[in-house]
Coordinates of C-alpha atoms and ligand atoms in Angstrom, one line a residue:
M616 CA 14.1 1.2 -0.1
S617 CA 14.5 4.8 0.5
M618 CA 11.9 7.6 1.6
I619 CA 10.9 10.6 -0.6
S620 CA 11.1 13.8 1.4
D621 CA 7.7 15.0 0.2
S622 CA 6.1 12.0 2.0
S623 CA 3.5 13.1 4.2
A624 CA 0.6 11.6 6.2
V625 CA -2.9 12.9 6.6
L626 CA -4.8 13.0 10.0
E627 CA -8.4 14.4 9.8
L628 CA -10.2 13.2 12.8
Q629 CA -13.5 14.4 11.5
R630 CA -13.8 12.1 8.5
I631 CA -12.8 8.6 7.3
L632 CA -11.3 8.1 3.9
P633 CA -13.0 5.6 1.7
Q634 CA -9.8 3.2 1.5
H635 CA -9.7 3.1 5.4
Q636 CA -13.5 2.4 5.5
S637 CA -13.0 -0.4 3.1
A638 CA -10.2 -1.9 5.4
I639 CA -12.1 -1.5 8.6
T640 CA -15.2 -3.2 6.9
L641 CA -13.0 -6.3 6.3
L642 CA -11.6 -6.1 9.8
N643 CA -15.1 -5.8 11.2
N644 CA -16.0 -9.1 9.6
M645 CA -13.1 -10.8 11.0
V646 CA -13.7 -9.6 14.6
Q647 CA -17.4 -10.5 14.5
D648 CA -16.6 -14.1 14.4
P649 CA -17.5 -15.4 17.7
C650 CA -14.9 -18.3 17.4
I651 CA -12.1 -15.8 17.3
N652 CA -10.7 -14.1 20.3
E653 CA -7.6 -12.4 18.9
I654 CA -6.9 -10.6 15.4
K655 CA -3.2 -9.7 14.8
W656 CA -3.4 -6.5 12.5
L657 CA -0.2 -5.1 10.9
D658 CA -0.5 -1.7 9.5
L659 CA 2.4 -1.1 7.2
A660 CA 3.6 2.6 6.9
C661 CA 0.7 3.5 9.5
G662 CA 1.6 7.2 9.5
K663 CA -0.3 9.3 12.0
G664 CA -3.0 6.6 12.5
Q665 CA -5.8 8.0 10.1
I666 CA -7.0 4.3 9.7
I667 CA -7.7 3.8 13.5
S668 CA -8.8 7.3 14.2
Q669 CA -12.5 6.4 14.3
L670 CA -12.3 2.7 15.4
K671 CA -14.4 3.4 18.5
E672 CA -17.2 4.3 16.2
N673 CA -16.4 1.5 13.7
L674 CA -16.1 -1.5 15.9
S675 CA -17.9 -2.6 19.0
D676 CA -16.1 -2.3 22.4
N677 CA -15.9 -6.1 22.8
N678 CA -14.6 -6.4 19.2
R679 CA -11.9 -3.8 19.5
K680 CA -10.8 -5.8 22.6
K681 CA -9.7 -8.7 20.2
I682 CA -7.3 -6.6 18.3
I683 CA -3.6 -6.8 18.6
Y684 CA -2.4 -3.8 16.5
D685 CA 1.1 -3.4 15.1
G686 CA 1.8 -0.1 13.5
Y687 CA 5.0 0.3 11.4
D688 CA 6.5 3.3 9.9
I689 CA 9.9 5.0 9.4
N690 CA 8.6 8.3 10.9
V691 CA 8.8 8.3 14.6
E692 CA 6.9 11.7 15.0
F693 CA 4.0 10.2 13.0
T694 CA 3.8 7.1 15.1
K695 CA 3.9 9.3 18.3
I696 CA 0.5 10.8 17.1
A697 CA -0.8 7.4 16.1
S698 CA 0.1 5.9 19.5
R699 CA -1.8 8.6 21.3
I700 CA -4.9 7.7 19.2
A701 CA -4.4 3.8 19.8
S702 CA -4.0 4.5 23.7
N703 CA -7.7 5.6 23.6
L704 CA -9.0 2.6 21.8
E705 CA -9.0 -0.3 24.5
L706 CA -7.4 -2.6 22.1
R707 CA -6.1 -5.9 23.3
Q708 CA -2.6 -4.7 22.7
Y709 CA -1.0 -2.1 20.4
R710 CA 2.7 -1.6 19.5
F711 CA 4.6 0.7 17.2
N712 CA 7.9 -0.3 15.4
H713 CA 10.0 1.8 13.2
G714 CA 12.2 1.1 10.3
D715 CA 12.3 1.0 6.5
L716 CA 9.5 -1.0 4.9
S717 CA 12.2 -3.5 3.3
N718 CA 13.1 -4.4 6.9
F719 CA 9.7 -4.9 8.5
A720 CA 9.9 -8.6 8.8
V721 CA 13.2 -8.5 10.5
V722 CA 12.3 -5.7 12.8
L723 CA 8.9 -7.5 13.8
G724 CA 10.4 -11.0 14.0
V725 CA 10.7 -13.2 11.0
E726 CA 8.4 -15.9 12.4
K727 CA 5.5 -13.4 13.2
E728 CA 2.3 -13.9 11.4
F729 CA -0.8 -11.6 11.0
D730 CA -4.4 -12.1 10.3
F731 CA -4.8 -8.9 8.5
I732 CA -2.2 -6.6 6.9
T733 CA -3.0 -3.2 5.7
C734 CA -0.9 -1.0 3.3
T735 CA -2.7 2.2 2.5
N736 CA -1.5 5.2 0.5
V737 CA 2.0 3.9 0.5
A738 CA 2.8 2.3 -3.0
H739 CA 3.4 5.7 -4.8
E740 CA 6.1 6.6 -2.3
L741 CA 8.2 3.5 -3.2
H742 CA 10.1 2.3 -6.3
P743 CA 7.7 -0.3 -7.8
N744 CA 10.5 -2.8 -7.4
A745 CA 10.5 -2.1 -3.7
F746 CA 6.8 -2.1 -3.6
V747 CA 6.4 -5.5 -5.2
S748 CA 9.0 -6.9 -2.8
L749 CA 7.0 -5.5 0.0
V750 CA 4.0 -7.3 -1.2
L751 CA 5.9 -10.6 -1.4
D752 CA 7.2 -10.3 2.0
S753 CA 3.7 -9.4 3.2
F754 CA 2.2 -12.7 1.7
K755 CA 4.7 -14.6 3.7
R756 CA 3.7 -13.0 7.0
L757 CA 0.0 -13.8 6.6
T758 CA -1.5 -16.6 8.7
S759 CA -3.3 -19.3 6.7
S760 CA -6.6 -17.4 6.6
G761 CA -4.9 -14.0 6.7
Q762 CA -5.8 -11.1 4.3
L763 CA -3.7 -8.3 2.9
F764 CA -5.5 -5.1 1.9
I765 CA -3.6 -2.7 -0.2
Y766 CA -4.8 0.7 -1.6
D767 CA -3.2 3.6 -3.4
M768 CA -3.9 6.4 -5.7
E769 CA -3.4 6.5 -9.5
S770 CA -2.5 10.2 -9.4
L771 CA -1.9 12.5 -6.5
T772 CA -4.1 15.6 -5.7
T773 CA -0.9 17.4 -4.4
P774 CA 2.0 16.1 -6.7
E775 CA 5.2 14.7 -4.6
L776 CA 8.6 14.9 -6.1
G777 CA 9.8 11.4 -6.8
A778 CA 6.3 9.6 -6.1
F779 CA 5.4 7.1 -8.7
P780 CA 1.7 6.3 -8.5
L781 CA 1.0 3.0 -10.2
R782 CA -2.2 2.4 -11.9
G783 CA -4.7 -0.4 -11.2
N784 CA -4.0 -2.3 -14.5
E785 CA -0.2 -2.1 -13.9
I786 CA -0.6 -3.4 -10.3
T787 CA -2.8 -6.2 -11.4
S788 CA -0.3 -7.2 -14.2
L789 CA 2.7 -7.1 -11.7
L790 CA 0.9 -9.2 -9.0
N791 CA -0.4 -11.7 -11.6
T792 CA 3.2 -12.1 -12.8
I793 CA 4.1 -13.3 -9.3
F794 CA 1.3 -15.8 -9.3
E795 CA 2.2 -17.1 -12.7
C796 CA 5.8 -17.6 -11.4
L797 CA 4.3 -19.5 -8.5
N798 CA 2.5 -21.7 -10.8
T799 CA -0.8 -21.1 -9.1
V800 CA -4.1 -20.4 -10.9
Y801 CA -4.8 -17.7 -8.3
R802 CA -5.1 -14.2 -10.0
V803 CA -6.0 -10.8 -8.6
H804 CA -7.8 -8.0 -10.2
A805 CA -7.3 -4.3 -8.7
S806 CA -10.6 -2.5 -8.4
V807 CA -10.3 1.0 -9.7
W808 CA -12.2 3.7 -7.9
S809 CA -13.1 7.1 -9.2
H810 CA -13.2 9.6 -6.4
K811 CA -14.0 13.4 -6.6
T812 CA -10.4 14.4 -6.9
C813 CA -8.4 11.3 -7.9
K814 CA -8.7 7.7 -9.0
G815 CA -7.5 5.0 -6.7
W816 CA -7.2 1.2 -6.7
S817 CA -7.4 -1.5 -4.2
I818 CA -6.4 -5.2 -3.9
I819 CA -7.4 -7.7 -1.4
I820 CA -5.4 -10.7 -1.2
N821 CA -6.5 -13.9 0.9
R822 CA -3.6 -16.1 1.7
A823 CA -6.1 -19.2 1.8
H824 CA -6.7 -18.6 -1.9
I825 CA -3.0 -18.7 -2.9
S826 CA -2.4 -22.0 -1.1
I827 CA 1.4 -21.7 -1.6
E828 CA 3.9 -22.5 1.2
N829 CA 6.5 -19.8 2.3
E830 CA 9.4 -22.2 1.0
I831 CA 8.0 -22.0 -2.4
F832 CA 7.9 -18.3 -2.3
D833 CA 11.6 -18.4 -1.2
K834 CA 12.5 -20.9 -3.9
E835 CA 10.9 -18.8 -6.7
K836 CA 12.0 -15.4 -5.3
K837 CA 14.9 -14.9 -7.6
A838 CA 12.7 -15.9 -10.8
I839 CA 10.0 -13.6 -9.6
T840 CA 12.4 -10.6 -9.0
N841 CA 13.9 -10.9 -12.4
K842 CA 10.5 -11.1 -14.2
I843 CA 9.0 -8.3 -12.2
K844 CA 12.2 -6.1 -13.1
L845 CA 11.5 -6.7 -16.8
K846 CA 7.8 -5.9 -16.4
I847 CA 8.5 -2.7 -14.4
D848 CA 11.0 -1.7 -17.1
D849 CA 8.2 -2.1 -19.7
I850 CA 5.8 0.0 -17.6
I851 CA 8.3 2.6 -17.1
Q852 CA 9.1 2.8 -20.8
S853 CA 5.5 3.0 -21.8
R854 CA 4.7 5.7 -19.3
C855 CA 7.8 7.5 -20.7
K856 CA 6.5 7.6 -24.0
E857 CA 3.0 8.7 -22.9
C858 CA 4.6 11.5 -20.8
V859 CA 7.1 12.7 -23.6
D860 CA 4.2 12.8 -26.1
L861 CA 2.0 15.0 -23.7
L862 CA 5.1 17.3 -22.8
T863 CA 5.9 17.6 -26.5
T864 CA 2.2 18.7 -27.2
Y865 CA 2.4 21.4 -24.5
T866 CA 5.8 22.5 -25.8
I867 CA 4.5 23.0 -29.3
Y868 CA 0.8 24.2 -28.6
G869 CA 1.0 25.5 -25.0
A870 CA -1.4 24.7 -22.3
D871 CA -4.5 26.9 -22.8
T872 CA -6.9 26.0 -20.1
A873 CA -6.6 25.6 -16.4
E874 CA -7.0 21.8 -16.8
D875 CA -4.2 21.8 -19.5
E876 CA -2.0 23.7 -17.0
Q877 CA -2.7 21.1 -14.2
L878 CA -2.1 18.2 -16.6
K879 CA 1.1 19.8 -17.6
L880 CA 2.2 20.0 -14.0
V881 CA 1.3 16.5 -13.4
A882 CA 3.3 15.4 -16.6
L883 CA 6.4 17.3 -15.2
Y884 CA 6.2 15.6 -12.0
E885 CA 5.7 12.3 -13.8
F886 CA 8.8 13.1 -16.0
W887 CA 11.0 13.4 -12.9
A888 CA 9.4 10.3 -11.2
L889 CA 10.2 8.2 -14.2
H890 CA 13.7 9.5 -14.4
Y891 CA 14.1 8.7 -10.8
A892 CA 12.5 5.3 -11.1
R893 CA 14.9 4.5 -14.0
G894 CA 17.8 4.8 -11.5
G895 CA 16.2 1.6 -10.0
K896 CA 15.9 3.1 -6.4
Ligands
SAM1623 C1 0.9 8.9 2.7 S1 1.3 8.2 4.2 C2 0.1 6.9 4.6 C3 -0.1 6.7 5.9 C4 -1.2 5.7 6.3 N1 -0.9 4.3 5.7 C5 -2.5 6.2 5.9 O1 -3.2 5.5 5.0 O2 -3.0 7.3 6.3 C6 2.7 7.3 3.8 C7 3.5 6.7 4.9 O3 4.6 6.0 4.4 C8 5.7 6.1 5.3 N2 6.9 5.7 4.4 C9 7.3 6.1 3.3 N3 8.4 5.5 2.9 C10 8.8 4.6 3.9 C11 9.7 3.6 4.0 N4 10.6 3.5 3.0 N5 9.7 2.8 5.0 C12 8.7 3.0 6.1 N6 7.8 3.9 5.9 C13 7.7 4.7 4.8 C14 5.7 7.6 5.6 O4 6.4 7.8 6.7 C15 4.2 7.8 5.8 O5 3.8 7.7 7.1

C-alpha cells in the first residue's frame, strides 16, 4: 500500500460530518449496554480526530469511560492533533499507533481484537486491491460480536491526484464476492447517501452475522484475492470506457457550461486515477 500525496484530513470542531454521526450512533448503542464495561474501538486512518471531536456531547461521561480508543494513521502530525482531542475526553484509555494500513494488524499485535472498527473517508486513497485486503484484515480483528463501519465518498468535492473513489454498487459487489468465496449466505448492501456536494456510501458489517472462523479466512485468502483482482480489473475497465466516452464527447463538442467544465475536470482526474490503478499499486 502506498499513500497519495494529495491525502488530507479535515478537522472542523464546530460540526460533525454525517458519516461520523452514523459511526458514533452505533458506538453509543454499544456503550449504553449496562452489561458492558469496556469497548475496544479501532479507528483506522483516524486522521486529525474529526470523529472524536464532539464525543463529549455525543456520549455520556460514564459511557466515554468505557472506551479504549486506538487511533491508527500513517501521518504522525495528524495523530498529534487527534491525541490532543482524545486527552480531553476522559476515555478509559487511548493510544495512537503509526504505520501503513497494510500493516496495522502487525503494528497493533496480531492477536488483538476490537468491538468496533471504523474506517471513514479512506477507501478512495487506496488502490481497490489494498482496500479489500484491509477489509479482510479488519474482519479478522473483530470480536465475535464486533462491528466494522466503513464510509467513503463516490466522488470528491476537491479532486485528489491518484484517488480512486469506489461506488456503492462496486463495493457491494466486491464484498459479496468475498462472502461467496467464504461459502456463507451473508451478503452486504452499501447504503448510498446523496449529500449536498457529493454522494457517499456506507457499510456496516457485524461479525456475528458472518459466523466464519479466522482460519477459514486464512484458508480462502488466496482464492479471494484472485477473484477480487479479476473483479477489480472489470471495474477499472468499465470505468475506463465510461471516462473515455465522456472525455471524447468533451474533446469533440467542448464543455459549454460550468457544470460541464466541472465534469470534465473530474473525468480528467478519474482518467489519471484509472491509469494509476492499472499499475496495481
Ligand atoms: C481523508 S483522511 C480521513 C481521516 C478520518 N478517518 C476522518 O474520517 O476524518 C484519510 C486518512 O488516511 C490516512 N492514510 C492514507 N493512506 C494511508 C495508508 N496507506 N496507511 C495509513 N494511513 C493512511 C491519511 O494520513 C489520512 O489521515
